[in-house]
C-alpha positions as a Python dict, from the first residue, in 0.01 Angstrom:
ca = {
    (1, 'L'): (0, 0, 0),
    (2, 'G'): (156, 340, -111),
    (3, 'F'): (17, 680, -59),
    (4, 'N'): (151, 1000, -169),
    (5, 'Q'): (-1, 1382, -130),
    (6, 'T'): (187, 1687, -244),
    (7, 'N'): (57, 2032, -150),
    (8, 'L'): (185, 2369, -236),
    (9, 'W'): (173, 2737, -114),
    (10, 'S'): (306, 3019, -268),
    (11, 'W'): (530, 2806, -460),
    (12, 'A'): (720, 2986, -734),
    (13, 'A'): (803, 2694, -912),
    (14, 'G'): (424, 2629, -987),
    (15, 'G'): (275, 2296, -969),
    (16, 'Y'): (-42, 2170, -853),
    (17, 'N'): (-176, 2006, -538),
    (18, 'T'): (-199, 1619, -604),
    (19, 'L'): (-323, 1294, -405),
    (20, 'S'): (-222, 960, -522),
    (21, 'M'): (-237, 603, -411),
    (22, 'N'): (-156, 267, -499),
    (23, 'S'): (-247, -56, -317),
    (24, 'G'): (-199, -442, -440),
    (25, 'I'): (-216, -788, -323),
    (26, 'D'): (-68, -1110, -468),
    (27, 'A'): (-162, -1411, -282),
    (28, 'K'): (-115, -1770, -349),
    (29, 'A'): (-272, -2072, -144),
    (30, 'N'): (-150, -2424, -287),
    (31, 'Y'): (-205, -2778, -158),
    (32, 'A'): (-72, -3124, -217),
    (33, 'K'): (-133, -3455, -131),
    (34, 'N'): (-5, -3760, -299),
    (35, 'Q'): (-63, -3739, -661),
    (36, 'S'): (-310, -3443, -620),
    (37, 'S'): (-243, -3063, -610),
    (38, 'W'): (-456, -2789, -617),
    (39, 'N'): (-319, -2444, -653),
    (40, 'N'): (-486, -2102, -625),
    (41, 'R'): (-366, -1734, -699),
    (42, 'I'): (-533, -1381, -641),
    (43, 'Q'): (-411, -1068, -759),
    (44, 'L'): (-568, -743, -687),
    (45, 'Q'): (-417, -407, -815),
    (46, 'Y'): (-573, -49, -748),
    (47, 'G'): (-431, 315, -799),
    (48, 'F'): (-559, 639, -844),
    (49, 'L'): (-428, 1018, -886),
    (50, 'W'): (-624, 1318, -807),
    (51, 'S'): (-497, 1632, -940),
    (52, 'A'): (-625, 2009, -831),
    (53, 'D'): (-607, 2091, -1229),
    (54, 'K'): (-868, 1816, -1289),
    (55, 'Q'): (-1061, 1849, -909),
    (56, 'N'): (-1391, 1656, -1055),
    (57, 'I'): (-1237, 1309, -1148),
    (58, 'L'): (-998, 1062, -1022),
    (59, 'Q'): (-756, 898, -1289),
    (60, 'K'): (-672, 563, -1271),
    (61, 'T'): (-299, 440, -1247),
    (62, 'N'): (-365, 74, -1195),
    (63, 'D'): (-663, -128, -1172),
    (64, 'L'): (-657, -547, -1187),
    (65, 'M'): (-888, -812, -1072),
    (66, 'Y'): (-763, -1174, -1118),
    (67, 'F'): (-797, -1520, -993),
    (68, 'E'): (-688, -1849, -1089),
    (69, 'S'): (-744, -2210, -946),
    (70, 'R'): (-585, -2532, -1109),
    (71, 'F'): (-655, -2895, -995),
    (72, 'A'): (-414, -3146, -1116),
    (73, 'Y'): (-356, -3514, -1056),
    (74, 'K'): (-26, -3676, -1175),
    (75, 'T'): (-69, -3949, -1433),
    (76, 'S'): (144, -4146, -1192),
    (77, 'A'): (364, -4116, -883),
    (78, 'E'): (682, -4030, -1090),
    (79, 'S'): (562, -3874, -1381),
    (80, 'K'): (583, -3506, -1436),
    (81, 'W'): (254, -3495, -1640),
    (82, 'N'): (-93, -3418, -1491),
    (83, 'Y'): (-442, -3433, -1587),
    (84, 'S'): (-562, -3074, -1514),
    (85, 'V'): (-872, -2852, -1484),
    (86, 'S'): (-844, -2478, -1426),
    (87, 'F'): (-1058, -2200, -1406),
    (88, 'D'): (-958, -1813, -1409),
    (89, 'F'): (-1147, -1479, -1416),
    (90, 'R'): (-1012, -1115, -1511),
    (91, 'S'): (-1190, -804, -1494),
    (92, 'Q'): (-1112, -458, -1284),
    (93, 'F'): (-1273, -252, -1017),
    (94, 'S'): (-1392, 107, -1175),
    (95, 'N'): (-1464, 291, -1474),
    (96, 'S'): (-1171, 391, -1699),
    (97, 'Y'): (-1177, 708, -1930),
    (98, 'D'): (-976, 868, -2207),
    (99, 'S'): (-986, 1169, -2436),
    (100, 'Y'): (-1032, 1408, -2120),
    (101, 'V'): (-1165, 1758, -2215),
    (102, 'Q'): (-1275, 2052, -2021),
    (103, 'D'): (-1590, 2240, -2046),
    (104, 'A'): (-1584, 2571, -2106),
    (105, 'E'): (-1848, 2701, -1920),
    (106, 'S'): (-1842, 2505, -1607),
    (107, 'G'): (-1445, 2431, -1608),
    (108, 'L'): (-1533, 2049, -1527),
    (109, 'W'): (-1332, 1762, -1691),
    (110, 'S'): (-1499, 1473, -1875),
    (111, 'G'): (-1387, 1193, -2050),
    (112, 'T'): (-1475, 899, -2313),
    (113, 'L'): (-1568, 560, -2110),
    (114, 'K'): (-1357, 280, -2246),
    (115, 'S'): (-1429, 26, -1988),
    (116, 'G'): (-1572, -69, -1607),
    (117, 'F'): (-1673, -315, -1395),
    (118, 'L'): (-1738, -658, -1561),
    (119, 'A'): (-1697, -443, -1887),
    (120, 'P'): (-1496, -637, -2014),
    (121, 'A'): (-1469, -950, -1753),
    (122, 'Y'): (-1305, -1285, -1902),
    (123, 'T'): (-1380, -1626, -1741),
    (124, 'N'): (-1223, -1969, -1884),
    (125, 'L'): (-1275, -2310, -1780),
    (126, 'A'): (-986, -2517, -1938),
    (127, 'I'): (-935, -2907, -1912),
    (128, 'G'): (-633, -3050, -2064),
    (129, 'M'): (-271, -3159, -1971),
    (130, 'E'): (10, -3006, -1742),
    (131, 'W'): (390, -3074, -1782),
    (132, 'V'): (575, -2964, -1462),
    (133, 'P'): (979, -3059, -1519),
    (134, 'T'): (1032, -2847, -1214),
    (135, 'D'): (892, -2621, -934),
    (136, 'W'): (995, -2335, -1100),
    (137, 'F'): (827, -2403, -1456),
    (138, 'N'): (513, -2566, -1582),
    (139, 'I'): (309, -2566, -1919),
    (140, 'N'): (-70, -2625, -1906),
    (141, 'I'): (-208, -2748, -2244),
    (142, 'A'): (-590, -2717, -2269),
    (143, 'P'): (-740, -2824, -2595),
    (144, 'L'): (-1110, -2825, -2417),
    (145, 'T'): (-1138, -2437, -2291),
    (146, 'G'): (-1461, -2253, -2282),
    (147, 'G'): (-1532, -1935, -2119),
    (148, 'F'): (-1714, -1593, -2156),
    (149, 'T'): (-1630, -1213, -2248),
    (150, 'I'): (-1860, -1018, -2042),
    (151, 'C'): (-1965, -666, -2055),
    (152, 'N'): (-2210, -512, -1854),
    (153, 'I'): (-2204, -167, -1981),
    (154, 'P'): (-2440, -139, -2282),
    (155, 'E'): (-2262, 114, -2483),
    (156, 'L'): (-1935, -57, -2494),
    (157, 'R'): (-2057, -406, -2592),
    (158, 'K'): (-2001, -337, -2963),
    (159, 'N'): (-1630, -241, -2891),
    (160, 'Y'): (-1587, -591, -2717),
    (161, 'G'): (-1749, -778, -2971),
    (162, 'M'): (-2065, -858, -2838),
    (163, 'K'): (-2333, -995, -3094),
    (164, 'L'): (-2684, -860, -3125),
    (165, 'K'): (-2965, -1002, -2966),
    (166, 'E'): (-3131, -1024, -3340),
    (167, 'E'): (-3035, -972, -3660),
    (168, 'G'): (-3162, -634, -3805),
    (169, 'L'): (-3160, -441, -3484),
    (170, 'D'): (-2994, -80, -3434),
    (171, 'A'): (-2635, -153, -3438),
    (172, 'D'): (-2575, 203, -3286),
    (173, 'D'): (-2775, 112, -2974),
    (174, 'G'): (-2563, -77, -2698),
    (175, 'N'): (-2921, -224, -2564),
    (176, 'N'): (-2925, -411, -2888),
    (177, 'Y'): (-2632, -621, -2806),
    (178, 'R'): (-2587, -933, -2579),
    (179, 'S'): (-2409, -870, -2268),
    (180, 'A'): (-2180, -1212, -2279),
    (181, 'L'): (-2006, -1382, -2553),
    (182, 'F'): (-1909, -1761, -2533),
    (183, 'Q'): (-1593, -1873, -2652),
    (184, 'S'): (-1456, -2221, -2692),
    (185, 'G'): (-1134, -2293, -2796),
    (186, 'A'): (-776, -2395, -2692),
    (187, 'Q'): (-535, -2264, -2435),
    (188, 'I'): (-198, -2278, -2365),
    (189, 'K'): (-41, -2122, -2050),
    (190, 'I'): (306, -2099, -1941),
    (191, 'N'): (441, -2019, -1578),
    (192, 'L'): (779, -1958, -1480),
    (193, 'K'): (938, -1822, -1150),
    (194, 'A'): (1316, -1776, -1144),
    (195, 'S'): (1565, -1621, -901),
    (196, 'I'): (1867, -1554, -1065),
    (197, 'N'): (2085, -1515, -745),
    (198, 'D'): (1933, -1384, -354),
    (199, 'S'): (1857, -1055, -461),
    (200, 'F'): (1704, -1064, -833),
    (201, 'F'): (1357, -1262, -898),
    (202, 'Y'): (1150, -1282, -1191),
    (203, 'E'): (781, -1430, -1241),
    (204, 'T'): (599, -1441, -1573),
    (205, 'Q'): (303, -1607, -1708),
    (206, 'L'): (183, -1607, -2077),
    (207, 'V'): (-156, -1733, -2170),
    (208, 'L'): (-234, -1805, -2547),
    (209, 'F'): (-606, -1884, -2654),
    (210, 'T'): (-751, -1917, -2977),
    (211, 'D'): (-1140, -1956, -3060),
    (212, 'Y'): (-1283, -2225, -3241),
    (213, 'L'): (-1641, -2104, -3279),
    (214, 'N'): (-1570, -1757, -3422),
    (215, 'Q'): (-1324, -1751, -3675),
    (216, 'P'): (-1097, -2038, -3572),
    (217, 'F'): (-677, -1948, -3529),
    (218, 'K'): (-792, -1625, -3634),
    (219, 'E'): (-991, -1500, -3306),
    (220, 'N'): (-697, -1514, -3072),
    (221, 'R'): (-615, -1341, -2739),
    (222, 'V'): (-302, -1312, -2550),
    (223, 'N'): (-219, -1241, -2197),
    (224, 'W'): (101, -1200, -2059),
    (225, 'D'): (212, -1091, -1710),
    (226, 'N'): (549, -1014, -1544),
    (227, 'K'): (679, -940, -1217),
    (228, 'I'): (1015, -817, -1143),
    (229, 'T'): (1209, -748, -813),
    (230, 'W'): (1553, -672, -723),
    (231, 'Q'): (1688, -599, -405),
    (232, 'F'): (1997, -428, -441),
    (233, 'A'): (2073, -290, -94),
    (234, 'K'): (1976, -407, 250),
    (235, 'F'): (1689, -143, 277),
    (236, 'F'): (1602, -70, -110),
    (237, 'K'): (1432, -275, -334),
    (238, 'I'): (1334, -208, -726),
    (239, 'G'): (994, -369, -857),
    (240, 'L'): (857, -359, -1195),
    (241, 'N'): (528, -502, -1263),
    (242, 'T'): (387, -531, -1648),
    (243, 'W'): (80, -658, -1790),
    (244, 'L'): (-3, -715, -2161),
    (245, 'I'): (-364, -770, -2312),
    (246, 'Y'): (-419, -852, -2688),
    (247, 'D'): (-753, -934, -2810),
}
């Protein structure tokens, strides 16, 4: 949890009063017994910036909601292959805007709505095989993967590929679109967590999905998350997180 506030009084160099917060949690709960294992992970991130030059809005700096649960059963006691079933959910907490403009009369700022809570949201249920050669690396291959892309804000549904409820309806009216799109396809998920030494740690997850139902092998989705931490002195640590989504 990080918090920052800047207040300026008669400050010749100029600037604006600001208030910012950034928070996050990355928690894991894992269980293993005999040939069975159950791994869970939840990531929650949220950050915002308030600035006196745009007093009526909060500008988001970070927003992520991600949950993953995977059950696996070894094909044999000594095998590095598992049968696996996994579920994941990804969305965000609040609305996002871009293209901010200021009203000439009121002086208030407004933006174009880009996304929101459950707009979009992605869910996947994947059945397949998992290869675990080491504790720090695994690949999950799921040829049977089904899930929904959800958009609960009508005016954004067209942007996220929702289909019309019936043919012939007005394509410019968001209420005429379905709120969810079912997708069925194949998924590959790669996880790697490594430490170069006692000070440098790297963790990444790459998810590749292709849709069988809607233009097979042309409708693809990529999620790539990276987390790097470097403890370069006793009291100093550098952290870098990146999230890439291609849809």
